[in-house]
Amino acid sequence: MCDQTFLAIVFGPCDKCSKEKPLRPVYIKSEQLSYCSLCVEMMATEGLRENETLASLKSEAESLKGKLEEERAKLHDVELHQVAERVEALGQFVMKTRRTLKGHGNKVLCMDWCKDKRRIVSSSQDGKVIVWDSFTTNKEHAVTMPCTWVMACAYAPSGCAIACGGLDNKCSVYPLTFEKNENMAAKKKSVAMHTNYLSACSFTNSDMQILTASGDGTCALWDVESGQLLQSFHGHGADVLCLDLAPSETGNTFVSGGCDKKAMVWDMRSGQCIQSFETHDSDINSVRYYPSGDAFASGSDDATCRLYDLRADREVAIYSKESIIFGASSVDFSLSGRLLFAGYNDYTINVWDVLKGSRVSILFGHENRVSTLRVSPDGTAFCSGSWDHTLRIWA
Amino acid sequence: MKELVSNSTTNISQARKAVEQLKMEAYMDRMKVSKAAADLLAYCDAHIGEDPLIIPVPASENPFREKKLFCTIL
């Protein structure tokens, strides 16, 4: 099961104001204390203490960064692919397009599977959001958003609603019904409000909360019913392009990737960044947790995908080839985590052996950039969406 | 994207927050890569038998591979 090591958020009396709140560790004169987030803010905004200047704080930050690298390097005793040498190599793969979903009038930007392993929601540049039955390729629902570039869409865990958003800076939830003359647009509920485009959204374990990522550099957690902001996550230095929730039922963390080349792991209850990784050379377009929840993969414009282990707190594998020079737009793992599927801007999908670090297969078919890729909930197939206006189901 | 506020308090508070964040990250508990990698391998091993994309299930059980037509007579 999910046995992540993450910062345990302690709930108790703050060492400064004595109120009962979620606490964070702070270090004052080498002593570790526990402050509530309000006291941390107040401490941060106090005037300079003795012997402290802006320059000294900056140099302390630099030396801490160096120490962080040192600590990480100490435990780097072996490479993942070395440990994986004793693992059997995978056989030949025959993966073909089994279904092609045609109907979008413009670039497909995002897609998501329903938990019933059959339905798919997809969104495109022309503002259309379509719900498909992937077995029959029939369209079950369609709605036109008031904005173009619907960059994010998600299926609710119950299968009864979808969420989507894009250049309207909002995330809206549409309930799905099977009425004859359904007017989906009339039942629309605006949930999230950002100050820049919505790049990613995901329901948490229930239909009641949505997590969003935005071009304004923040992520946020919203209550669907009231539209209230429950928690916001600040720390990225530029647009946040993607997010993924940790797979455990009790999981309270998620990972986000952005244009600042950083992938950050957050605690949903406190809003705090727990870990951050900065090894990519360009924007991170997609992040996805390994099925056990102990690691995550990222795909970036620097043409590489990387695997980061959360407990070792470092990058443990790079999936790249000299012949691959176009950015990876989206990544997802197969059910066991042995395969990593990555869609690229050179119209192909590369299949990587996660443990050995080698490419297992390359899939052709799309006639333009692959923009989105998700494996179905039971792992029997995966779906890719592309700027060529189509979605393809591969198995 | 960010407004440039030349307010010394803001700069100090940002620098302090950065230092606190880095301290927290530097002092966190880590495990050796060999152990973490072994765990990833173990997870893969345990679940690879159930992975339909690696060990293909018979075509009749995979709804995408079978050639049955899904049409309902209304």
Coordinates of C-alpha atoms in Angstrom, one line a residue:
Chain A
M1 CA 0.0 0.0 0.0
C2 CA 0.9 3.6 0.0
D3 CA 3.7 3.9 2.5
Q4 CA 4.9 7.4 1.8
T5 CA 7.3 9.2 4.1
F6 CA 6.2 12.8 4.2
L7 CA 6.3 15.5 6.7
A8 CA 3.9 14.6 9.4
I9 CA 1.7 17.6 10.0
V10 CA 1.3 17.8 13.8
F11 CA -1.8 19.3 15.3
G12 CA -1.3 20.9 18.7
P13 CA -0.6 24.1 20.7
C14 CA 1.7 26.6 18.9
D15 CA 4.9 27.3 20.7
K16 CA 4.4 31.0 20.3
C17 CA 0.7 31.8 20.5
S18 CA -0.4 28.5 22.2
K19 CA -3.5 28.2 19.9
E20 CA -4.4 24.7 18.7
K21 CA -3.6 24.6 15.0
P22 CA -1.7 22.6 12.4
L23 CA 2.0 23.2 13.2
R24 CA 5.1 23.5 11.1
P25 CA 8.7 23.1 12.3
V26 CA 10.8 26.3 12.4
Y27 CA 14.4 26.6 13.4
I28 CA 15.4 29.6 15.5
K29 CA 19.0 29.7 16.6
S30 CA 19.4 26.0 15.8
E31 CA 16.5 25.1 18.1
Q32 CA 13.5 23.3 16.5
L33 CA 10.1 24.8 17.5
S34 CA 6.6 24.2 16.2
Y35 CA 4.7 27.3 15.0
C36 CA 1.3 27.6 13.5
S37 CA 1.2 29.1 10.0
L38 CA 0.1 32.5 11.3
C39 CA 3.1 32.8 13.6
V40 CA 5.4 31.7 10.8
E41 CA 4.1 34.5 8.7
M42 CA 4.5 37.0 11.5
M43 CA 8.0 35.8 12.2
A44 CA 8.8 36.2 8.6
T45 CA 7.7 39.8 8.4
E46 CA 9.4 41.0 11.5
G47 CA 12.2 43.5 10.9
L48 CA 15.8 42.3 10.7
R49 CA 17.2 40.8 13.8
E50 CA 20.6 41.4 15.1
N51 CA 23.4 40.3 12.7
E52 CA 20.9 39.7 10.0
T53 CA 20.9 41.4 6.7
L54 CA 19.1 40.6 3.4
A55 CA 22.4 39.5 2.1
S56 CA 23.1 37.2 5.0
L57 CA 19.6 35.6 4.6
K58 CA 20.4 35.1 0.9
S59 CA 23.7 33.5 1.6
E60 CA 22.1 31.3 4.3
A61 CA 19.6 30.2 1.6
E62 CA 22.5 29.4 -0.8
S63 CA 24.4 27.4 1.9
L64 CA 21.2 25.5 2.7
K65 CA 20.7 24.6 -0.9
G66 CA 24.3 23.3 -0.9
K67 CA 23.6 21.3 2.2
L68 CA 20.4 19.9 0.7
E69 CA 22.4 18.7 -2.4
E70 CA 25.0 17.1 -0.1
E71 CA 22.4 15.3 2.0
R72 CA 20.7 14.0 -1.2
A73 CA 24.1 12.9 -2.7
K74 CA 25.1 11.0 0.5
L75 CA 22.3 8.5 -0.1
H76 CA 22.9 8.1 -3.8
D77 CA 24.6 4.8 -3.5
V78 CA 23.3 3.1 -6.7
E79 CA 21.3 3.9 -9.9
L80 CA 17.8 2.4 -10.4
H81 CA 18.8 0.7 -13.7
Q82 CA 21.7 -1.0 -11.9
V83 CA 19.4 -2.4 -9.3
A84 CA 17.0 -3.4 -12.2
E85 CA 19.7 -5.4 -14.1
R86 CA 18.5 -8.6 -12.5
V87 CA 14.9 -8.0 -13.6
E88 CA 13.7 -9.9 -16.7
A89 CA 13.6 -7.8 -19.8
L90 CA 10.1 -7.2 -21.3
G91 CA 9.1 -9.0 -24.4
Q92 CA 8.0 -7.5 -27.7
F93 CA 5.0 -5.2 -27.5
V94 CA 2.2 -5.2 -30.0
M95 CA 0.1 -2.1 -29.3
K96 CA -2.2 -0.8 -31.9
T97 CA -4.9 1.8 -32.2
R98 CA -8.1 0.0 -31.4
R99 CA -10.5 2.9 -31.6
T100 CA -10.3 6.4 -33.0
L101 CA -12.6 9.0 -31.5
K102 CA -13.4 11.6 -34.2
G103 CA -15.6 14.6 -33.6
H104 CA -13.7 17.4 -32.2
G105 CA -13.4 20.4 -34.6
N106 CA -10.0 21.5 -33.3
K107 CA -6.9 20.5 -31.3
V108 CA -7.7 18.0 -28.4
L109 CA -6.0 19.5 -25.3
C110 CA -7.0 17.2 -22.4
M111 CA -8.8 14.0 -21.6
D112 CA -9.8 11.9 -18.6
W113 CA -11.2 8.5 -18.0
C114 CA -14.3 7.7 -15.9
K115 CA -13.9 5.2 -13.1
D116 CA -16.2 2.9 -15.1
K117 CA -13.2 2.3 -17.4
R118 CA -15.3 3.0 -20.4
R119 CA -16.3 6.6 -20.6
I120 CA -13.9 9.4 -21.5
V121 CA -14.2 13.2 -21.4
S122 CA -12.1 15.3 -23.7
S123 CA -11.8 19.0 -24.3
S124 CA -10.5 21.0 -27.2
Q125 CA -9.3 24.4 -28.4
D126 CA -12.6 25.3 -30.0
G127 CA -14.3 25.2 -26.6
K128 CA -16.1 21.8 -27.0
V129 CA -16.1 19.3 -24.2
I130 CA -17.3 15.8 -25.3
V131 CA -18.1 12.7 -23.2
W132 CA -17.5 9.5 -25.3
D133 CA -18.2 5.8 -24.8
S134 CA -14.9 4.3 -25.7
F135 CA -16.2 0.9 -26.5
T136 CA -18.6 2.0 -29.2
T137 CA -17.0 5.4 -29.9
N138 CA -20.4 7.1 -29.5
K139 CA -20.6 10.6 -28.1
E140 CA -22.8 10.6 -25.1
H141 CA -22.7 14.3 -24.1
A142 CA -21.4 17.5 -25.5
V143 CA -21.2 21.0 -24.2
T144 CA -19.7 24.2 -25.6
M145 CA -17.8 26.3 -23.2
P146 CA -17.9 30.1 -23.5
C147 CA -14.2 30.2 -23.9
T148 CA -11.7 28.7 -26.2
W149 CA -8.6 26.6 -25.2
V150 CA -10.2 24.3 -22.7
M151 CA -6.9 23.1 -21.3
A152 CA -8.2 21.0 -18.5
C153 CA -11.0 18.5 -18.0
A154 CA -11.7 15.9 -15.4
Y155 CA -14.3 13.2 -14.7
A156 CA -15.9 13.1 -11.2
P157 CA -15.2 9.8 -9.3
S158 CA -19.0 9.1 -9.2
G159 CA -19.2 9.4 -13.0
C160 CA -22.0 11.9 -12.6
A161 CA -20.2 15.1 -13.4
I162 CA -17.3 16.6 -15.3
A163 CA -15.1 19.6 -14.6
C164 CA -13.4 21.8 -17.2
G165 CA -11.8 25.1 -17.7
G166 CA -9.2 27.0 -19.6
L167 CA -8.8 30.6 -20.8
D168 CA -11.9 31.6 -18.8
N169 CA -9.7 31.4 -15.7
K170 CA -12.4 29.3 -14.1
C171 CA -13.1 25.7 -13.4
S172 CA -16.8 24.8 -14.0
V173 CA -18.6 21.6 -13.0
Y174 CA -21.3 20.2 -15.3
P175 CA -23.6 17.4 -13.9
L176 CA -24.3 14.7 -16.4
T177 CA -27.8 13.4 -16.9
F178 CA -29.4 11.2 -19.4
E179 CA -32.5 13.4 -20.0
K180 CA -33.7 13.5 -23.6
N181 CA -33.3 17.2 -24.2
E182 CA -30.4 17.7 -22.0
N183 CA -29.1 21.3 -21.7
M184 CA -25.8 20.8 -20.0
A185 CA -24.8 24.5 -20.2
A186 CA -27.8 25.5 -18.1
K187 CA -26.7 23.4 -15.1
K188 CA -23.1 24.7 -15.1
K189 CA -21.6 25.6 -11.8
S190 CA -18.5 27.8 -11.6
V191 CA -16.3 26.5 -8.8
A192 CA -12.8 27.9 -9.1
M193 CA -11.6 31.4 -9.9
H194 CA -8.0 32.1 -10.8
T195 CA -6.3 35.2 -12.1
N196 CA -4.9 33.4 -15.1
Y197 CA -5.7 30.4 -17.3
L198 CA -6.6 27.1 -15.8
S199 CA -4.0 24.5 -16.8
A200 CA -5.1 21.4 -14.9
C201 CA -7.9 20.2 -12.7
S202 CA -8.7 17.0 -10.8
F203 CA -11.4 15.9 -8.4
T204 CA -10.1 14.6 -5.1
N205 CA -11.4 11.3 -3.8
S206 CA -15.0 12.6 -3.9
D207 CA -17.2 14.7 -6.1
M208 CA -17.1 17.4 -3.4
Q209 CA -13.6 18.9 -3.8
I210 CA -11.6 20.0 -6.8
L211 CA -7.9 20.7 -7.1
T212 CA -6.8 23.2 -9.7
A213 CA -3.6 24.5 -11.2
S214 CA -3.3 27.8 -13.0
G215 CA -1.1 30.0 -15.1
D216 CA -1.1 32.4 -12.2
G217 CA 1.5 30.2 -10.5
T218 CA -0.7 28.8 -7.8
C219 CA -2.7 25.6 -7.1
A220 CA -5.9 25.7 -5.2
L221 CA -8.4 23.3 -3.5
W222 CA -12.1 24.2 -3.8
D223 CA -15.3 23.0 -2.3
V224 CA -17.6 22.2 -5.2
E225 CA -21.0 22.9 -3.5
S226 CA -20.1 26.4 -2.2
G227 CA -17.3 27.4 -4.6
Q228 CA -15.3 28.3 -1.5
L229 CA -11.5 28.3 -1.6
L230 CA -10.3 25.7 1.0
Q231 CA -6.6 25.9 0.6
S232 CA -4.1 27.6 -1.8
F233 CA -0.6 26.5 -2.6
H234 CA 2.0 29.2 -3.4
G235 CA 5.6 28.5 -4.2
H236 CA 6.0 28.0 -8.0
G237 CA 7.8 30.9 -9.6
A238 CA 5.9 30.7 -12.8
D239 CA 2.8 29.1 -14.5
V240 CA 1.8 25.7 -13.0
L241 CA 1.1 23.4 -15.9
C242 CA 0.1 20.1 -14.3
L243 CA -0.9 18.3 -11.2
D244 CA -1.5 14.8 -9.9
L245 CA -3.0 13.5 -6.7
A246 CA -1.3 10.8 -4.7
P247 CA -3.0 7.4 -5.3
S248 CA -3.9 6.4 -1.7
E249 CA -7.4 6.7 -0.4
T250 CA -6.1 8.5 2.7
G251 CA -3.5 10.4 0.7
N252 CA -3.3 14.0 1.4
T253 CA -0.5 15.0 -1.0
F254 CA -0.3 16.0 -4.6
V255 CA 2.5 16.9 -7.0
S256 CA 2.6 19.9 -9.4
G257 CA 4.9 20.8 -12.2
G258 CA 5.5 24.2 -13.8
C259 CA 7.2 26.6 -16.1
D260 CA 9.8 27.3 -13.4
K261 CA 11.2 23.7 -14.2
K262 CA 10.3 22.6 -10.6
A263 CA 8.1 19.8 -9.5
M264 CA 6.7 20.4 -6.0
V265 CA 5.0 18.0 -3.6
W266 CA 2.3 19.6 -1.4
D267 CA 0.4 18.7 1.7
M268 CA -3.2 19.4 1.0
R269 CA -4.3 20.2 4.6
S270 CA -1.6 22.8 5.5
G271 CA -0.8 24.2 2.0
Q272 CA 2.8 23.6 2.6
C273 CA 5.4 22.4 0.1
I274 CA 7.0 19.3 1.4
Q275 CA 9.6 18.5 -1.2
S276 CA 10.7 20.1 -4.4
F277 CA 12.8 18.9 -7.3
E278 CA 14.5 21.0 -9.9
T279 CA 16.5 18.9 -12.4
H280 CA 14.6 19.5 -15.6
D281 CA 16.0 22.0 -18.1
S282 CA 12.7 23.3 -19.3
D283 CA 8.9 23.6 -18.5
I284 CA 7.4 20.5 -16.9
N285 CA 4.3 19.7 -18.9
S286 CA 3.0 16.6 -17.0
V287 CA 3.5 14.8 -13.7
R288 CA 2.1 11.5 -12.7
Y289 CA 2.5 9.4 -9.5
Y290 CA 3.9 5.9 -9.7
P291 CA 1.1 3.5 -8.7
S292 CA 2.6 2.8 -5.3
G293 CA 2.7 6.5 -4.5
D294 CA 6.3 6.5 -3.6
A295 CA 7.6 8.1 -6.8
F296 CA 6.4 10.2 -9.6
A297 CA 7.3 10.8 -13.3
S298 CA 7.5 14.1 -15.1
G299 CA 7.5 15.0 -18.8
S300 CA 9.1 18.2 -20.0
D301 CA 9.9 20.4 -22.9
D302 CA 13.6 19.4 -22.6
A303 CA 12.6 16.2 -24.4
T304 CA 13.2 14.0 -21.3
C305 CA 11.0 12.2 -18.8
R306 CA 12.3 11.7 -15.3
L307 CA 11.4 9.6 -12.3
Y308 CA 11.7 11.1 -8.8
D309 CA 11.6 8.9 -5.7
L310 CA 9.9 10.7 -2.8
R311 CA 11.5 8.7 0.0
A312 CA 15.1 9.0 -1.5
D313 CA 14.2 12.6 -2.2
R314 CA 16.0 12.7 -5.6
E315 CA 15.7 12.0 -9.3
V316 CA 16.4 8.3 -9.9
A317 CA 16.0 7.8 -13.6
I318 CA 16.0 9.8 -16.9
Y319 CA 14.2 8.5 -19.9
S320 CA 15.8 10.2 -23.0
K321 CA 17.4 9.4 -26.3
E322 CA 19.6 11.6 -28.5
S323 CA 17.1 11.1 -31.3
I324 CA 14.2 12.5 -29.2
I325 CA 14.4 16.3 -29.4
F326 CA 10.8 17.3 -29.0
G327 CA 9.2 17.9 -25.7
A328 CA 7.1 15.4 -23.9
S329 CA 3.6 16.7 -23.3
S330 CA 2.1 14.0 -21.1
V331 CA 3.1 10.9 -19.2
D332 CA 1.3 8.0 -17.5
F333 CA 2.2 4.7 -15.9
S334 CA 0.8 1.3 -16.7
L335 CA -1.1 -0.5 -13.9
S336 CA 2.0 -2.2 -12.4
G337 CA 4.2 0.8 -13.0
R338 CA 6.6 -1.1 -15.2
L339 CA 5.8 0.9 -18.3
L340 CA 5.8 4.6 -18.8
F341 CA 3.8 6.0 -21.8
A342 CA 4.8 9.4 -22.9
G343 CA 3.3 11.5 -25.7
Y344 CA 5.6 13.9 -27.5
N345 CA 5.4 16.9 -29.7
D346 CA 6.9 15.0 -32.6
Y347 CA 3.5 13.2 -33.0
T348 CA 4.8 9.9 -31.4
I349 CA 4.2 8.0 -28.2
N350 CA 7.3 6.4 -26.6
V351 CA 6.9 3.5 -24.2
W352 CA 9.7 3.3 -21.6
D353 CA 10.7 0.5 -19.3
V354 CA 10.6 2.4 -16.0
L355 CA 13.1 0.2 -14.2
K356 CA 15.7 -0.4 -16.9
G357 CA 15.4 3.1 -18.4
S358 CA 15.3 1.8 -21.9
R359 CA 12.7 2.5 -24.6
V360 CA 10.5 -0.5 -25.3
S361 CA 8.4 0.7 -28.1
I362 CA 7.5 3.7 -30.2
L363 CA 3.9 4.2 -31.4
F364 CA 3.0 6.1 -34.6
G365 CA -0.5 7.2 -35.6
H366 CA -1.2 10.7 -34.7
E367 CA -0.8 13.4 -37.3
N368 CA 0.1 16.1 -35.0
R369 CA 1.4 16.7 -31.5
V370 CA 0.2 14.3 -28.8
S371 CA -1.2 16.7 -26.1
T372 CA -2.7 14.3 -23.5
L373 CA -2.4 10.7 -22.5
R374 CA -4.1 8.6 -19.8
V375 CA -4.1 4.9 -19.0
S376 CA -7.6 3.5 -18.3
P377 CA -8.4 2.8 -14.6
D378 CA -8.1 -1.0 -15.0
G379 CA -5.0 -0.7 -17.2
T380 CA -6.5 -2.5 -20.2
A381 CA -5.8 0.4 -22.6
F382 CA -4.6 3.9 -22.8
C383 CA -6.0 6.9 -24.6
S384 CA -4.1 9.7 -26.3
G385 CA -5.4 13.0 -27.6
S386 CA -3.7 15.1 -30.2
W387 CA -3.7 18.4 -32.1
D388 CA -4.9 16.3 -35.1
H389 CA -8.4 16.6 -33.6
T390 CA -8.7 12.9 -32.7
L391 CA -8.3 10.7 -29.7
R392 CA -6.9 7.2 -30.1
I393 CA -7.4 4.2 -27.8
W394 CA -4.4 1.9 -27.8
A395 CA -4.2 -1.7 -26.4
Chain B
M1 CA 3.8 38.2 -13.6
K2 CA 4.9 39.1 -10.2
E3 CA 4.7 42.8 -9.2
L4 CA 8.1 44.2 -8.3
V5 CA 7.5 45.7 -4.9
S6 CA 10.6 47.3 -3.6
N7 CA 9.5 47.0 -0.1
S8 CA 12.3 45.8 2.2
T9 CA 9.9 44.0 4.5
T10 CA 8.5 41.9 1.7
N11 CA 12.0 41.0 0.5
I12 CA 13.0 40.1 4.0
S13 CA 9.9 38.0 4.6
Q14 CA 10.4 36.2 1.3
A15 CA 14.0 35.5 2.1
R16 CA 13.1 34.2 5.5
K17 CA 10.4 32.0 4.2
A18 CA 12.9 30.6 1.6
V19 CA 15.4 29.9 4.3
E20 CA 12.8 28.2 6.5
Q21 CA 11.6 26.1 3.5
L22 CA 15.1 25.1 2.7
K23 CA 15.9 24.2 6.3
M24 CA 12.8 22.0 6.4
E25 CA 13.8 20.3 3.2
A26 CA 17.4 19.8 4.2
Y27 CA 16.5 18.2 7.5
M28 CA 13.9 15.8 6.2
D29 CA 14.4 12.0 6.6
R30 CA 15.7 10.3 3.5
M31 CA 16.3 6.8 2.6
K32 CA 19.1 5.3 0.4
V33 CA 18.4 5.0 -3.3
S34 CA 19.2 1.3 -3.1
K35 CA 16.4 0.7 -0.7
A36 CA 13.9 3.0 -2.5
A37 CA 14.8 1.3 -5.8
A38 CA 14.3 -2.1 -4.3
D39 CA 10.8 -1.1 -3.2
L40 CA 9.9 0.1 -6.6
L41 CA 11.1 -3.2 -8.1
A42 CA 9.1 -5.1 -5.5
Y43 CA 6.0 -3.2 -6.3
C44 CA 6.4 -3.9 -10.0
D45 CA 7.1 -7.6 -9.4
A46 CA 4.0 -7.9 -7.3
H47 CA 1.7 -6.3 -9.8
I48 CA 3.1 -7.2 -13.1
G49 CA 0.9 -10.3 -13.4
E50 CA -2.2 -8.1 -13.2
D51 CA -1.0 -5.6 -15.8
P52 CA -3.1 -6.2 -19.0
L53 CA -0.7 -4.1 -21.1
I54 CA 2.2 -6.4 -20.2
I55 CA 0.6 -9.8 -19.7
P56 CA -2.1 -9.5 -22.3
V57 CA -5.5 -11.0 -21.2
P58 CA -7.2 -13.1 -23.8
A59 CA -8.8 -11.0 -26.5
S60 CA -12.3 -12.1 -25.4
E61 CA -11.7 -10.4 -22.0
N62 CA -10.2 -7.2 -23.3
P63 CA -13.1 -5.0 -24.5
F64 CA -10.9 -3.1 -26.8
R65 CA -9.3 -6.0 -28.5
E66 CA -12.3 -8.1 -29.2
K67 CA -14.1 -7.5 -32.5
K68 CA -17.6 -7.7 -31.2
L69 CA -19.8 -4.9 -32.3
F70 CA -21.5 -3.0 -29.6
C71 CA -24.8 -2.2 -31.1
T72 CA -28.1 -2.2 -29.2
I73 CA -31.3 -2.8 -31.1
L74 CA -33.6 0.0 -29.9

